[in-house]
CSV table of C-alpha atoms in Angstrom, one decimal:
chain,number,residue,atom,x,y,z
A,30,MET,CA,22.8,-19.9,-9.6
A,31,THR,CA,23.3,-16.2,-10.5
A,32,THR,CA,20.5,-13.7,-10.6
A,33,LEU,CA,20.6,-13.8,-14.4
A,34,ASP,CA,20.5,-17.6,-14.4
A,35,LEU,CA,17.6,-17.6,-12.0
A,36,LYS,CA,15.6,-15.1,-14.2
A,37,LYS,CA,16.2,-17.2,-17.3
A,38,HIS,CA,15.1,-20.3,-15.4
A,39,LEU,CA,11.9,-18.6,-14.1
A,40,ILE,CA,11.1,-17.2,-17.5
A,41,GLN,CA,11.4,-20.7,-19.1
A,42,ARG,CA,9.3,-22.3,-16.4
A,43,ILE,CA,6.6,-19.6,-16.6
A,44,SER,CA,6.4,-19.9,-20.3
A,45,GLU,CA,5.5,-23.6,-19.9
A,46,ILE,CA,2.6,-22.9,-17.5
A,47,GLU,CA,-0.9,-23.2,-19.0
A,48,ASP,CA,-2.9,-22.8,-15.8
A,49,THR,CA,-4.4,-19.3,-16.0
A,50,ALA,CA,-5.2,-19.1,-12.3
A,51,PHE,CA,-1.6,-20.0,-11.4
A,52,LEU,CA,-0.3,-17.4,-13.9
A,53,GLU,CA,-2.7,-14.8,-12.3
A,54,ALA,CA,-1.2,-15.7,-8.9
A,55,ILE,CA,2.3,-15.1,-10.2
A,56,LYS,CA,1.2,-11.8,-11.7
A,57,THR,CA,-0.3,-10.8,-8.3
A,58,ILE,CA,3.0,-11.6,-6.6
A,59,LEU,CA,5.0,-9.6,-9.2
A,60,ASP,CA,2.6,-6.7,-9.1
A,61,SER,CA,2.9,-6.5,-5.3
A,62,LYS,CA,6.7,-6.3,-5.5
A,63,SER,CA,6.8,-3.4,-8.0
A,64,GLN,CA,3.6,-1.7,-6.9
A,65,ILE,CA,3.5,2.0,-8.0
A,66,LEU,CA,0.8,4.1,-6.4
A,67,HIS,CA,-1.2,6.1,-8.9
A,68,LEU,CA,-3.1,8.9,-7.3
A,69,THR,CA,-5.8,11.0,-8.8
A,70,ALA,CA,-5.5,14.8,-8.9
A,71,GLU,CA,-8.1,14.9,-6.1
A,72,GLN,CA,-6.1,12.5,-3.9
A,73,ARG,CA,-2.9,14.5,-4.4
A,74,ALA,CA,-4.8,17.7,-3.5
A,75,GLU,CA,-6.2,16.0,-0.3
A,76,ILE,CA,-2.7,14.9,0.7
A,77,LYS,CA,-1.3,18.4,0.1
A,78,GLN,CA,-4.2,19.9,2.2
A,79,SER,CA,-3.4,17.4,5.0
A,80,GLN,CA,0.2,18.3,5.0
A,81,GLU,CA,-0.7,22.0,5.3
A,82,GLN,CA,-3.0,21.2,8.2
A,83,ILE,CA,-0.2,19.3,9.9
A,84,LYS,CA,2.2,22.3,9.4
A,85,GLN,CA,-0.5,24.5,11.1
A,86,GLY,CA,-0.8,22.1,14.0
A,87,LEU,CA,-4.4,21.2,13.0
A,88,PHE,CA,-4.1,17.5,14.1
A,89,ILE,CA,-4.4,15.3,17.1
A,90,ASN,CA,-1.9,12.6,18.0
A,91,GLN,CA,-3.1,9.0,18.6
A,92,ASP,CA,-2.6,9.1,22.4
A,93,LYS,CA,-4.8,12.2,22.8
A,94,LEU,CA,-7.4,10.7,20.4
A,95,ASP,CA,-7.5,7.5,22.5
A,96,GLU,CA,-8.0,9.6,25.7
A,97,GLU,CA,-10.8,11.6,24.1
A,98,PHE,CA,-12.4,8.4,22.8
A,99,GLU,CA,-12.3,6.7,26.2
A,100,LYS,CA,-13.8,9.8,27.8
A,101,TRP,CA,-16.6,9.9,25.1
A,102,ALA,CA,-17.2,6.1,25.4
A,103,SER,CA,-17.5,6.3,29.2
A,104,GLU,CA,-20.1,9.1,29.0
A,105,ASN,CA,-22.4,7.0,26.7
Protein backbone atom coordinates (compact mmCIF):
# COMPACT_ATOMS: atom_id res chain seq x y z
CA MET A 1 0.00 0.00 0.00
CA THR A 2 1.46 3.34 -0.99
CA THR A 3 1.45 6.35 1.28
CA LEU A 4 -1.33 7.92 -0.78
CA ASP A 5 -3.41 4.72 -0.59
CA LEU A 6 -2.88 4.56 3.15
CA LYS A 7 -3.97 8.18 3.59
CA LYS A 8 -7.11 7.59 1.53
CA HIS A 9 -7.88 4.45 3.52
CA LEU A 10 -7.43 6.24 6.85
CA ILE A 11 -9.55 9.20 5.75
CA GLN A 12 -12.32 6.81 4.74
CA ARG A 13 -12.12 4.89 8.03
CA ILE A 14 -12.03 8.07 10.14
CA SER A 15 -15.04 9.48 8.29
CA GLU A 16 -17.04 6.42 9.41
CA ILE A 17 -16.24 6.83 13.13
CA GLU A 18 -19.02 8.26 15.29
CA ASP A 19 -17.29 7.84 18.69
CA THR A 20 -16.27 11.35 19.80
CA ALA A 21 -13.79 10.10 22.41
CA PHE A 22 -12.05 7.95 19.80
CA LEU A 23 -11.90 10.85 17.36
CA GLU A 24 -10.43 13.04 20.12
CA ALA A 25 -7.78 10.36 20.71
CA ILE A 26 -6.90 10.38 17.01
CA LYS A 27 -6.73 14.17 17.10
CA THR A 28 -4.35 14.02 20.07
CA ILE A 29 -2.07 11.63 18.18
CA LEU A 30 -2.10 13.84 15.10
CA ASP A 31 -1.52 17.01 17.14
CA SER A 32 1.48 15.47 18.87
CA LYS A 33 3.04 14.55 15.52
CA SER A 34 2.79 18.04 14.08
CA GLN A 35 3.11 20.05 17.24
CA ILE A 36 4.17 23.64 16.70
CA LEU A 37 5.30 25.49 19.75
CA HIS A 38 3.65 28.90 20.05
CA LEU A 39 5.48 31.20 22.44
CA THR A 40 4.26 34.45 23.89
CA ALA A 41 6.34 37.59 23.49
CA GLU A 42 7.30 37.28 27.17
CA GLN A 43 8.48 33.68 26.70
CA ARG A 44 10.58 34.65 23.67
CA ALA A 45 12.11 37.51 25.68
CA GLU A 46 12.97 35.15 28.55
CA ILE A 47 14.62 32.72 26.13
CA LYS A 48 16.62 35.53 24.57
CA GLN A 49 17.68 36.74 28.04
CA SER A 50 18.74 33.20 28.98
CA GLN A 51 20.79 32.90 25.79
CA GLU A 52 22.57 36.15 26.63
CA GLN A 53 23.30 34.93 30.17
CA ILE A 54 24.80 31.73 28.75
CA LYS A 55 27.01 33.77 26.40
CA GLN A 56 28.22 35.73 29.44
CA GLY A 57 28.96 32.55 31.36
CA LEU A 58 26.20 33.21 33.89
CA PHE A 59 25.16 29.60 34.31
CA ILE A 60 26.08 26.46 36.22
CA ASN A 61 26.39 23.00 34.68
CA GLN A 62 24.47 20.03 36.06
CA ASP A 63 27.50 18.33 37.66
CA LYS A 64 28.44 21.46 39.59
CA LEU A 65 24.83 22.00 40.61
CA ASP A 66 24.63 18.42 41.86
CA GLU A 67 27.80 18.94 43.92
CA GLU A 68 26.45 22.13 45.44
CA PHE A 69 23.12 20.51 46.21
CA GLU A 70 24.79 17.54 47.91
CA LYS A 71 26.90 19.91 49.99
CA TRP A 72 23.83 21.96 50.94
CA ALA A 73 21.80 18.83 51.73
CA SER A 74 24.52 17.40 53.98
CA GLU A 75 24.68 20.65 55.96
CA ASN A 76 20.95 20.59 56.74
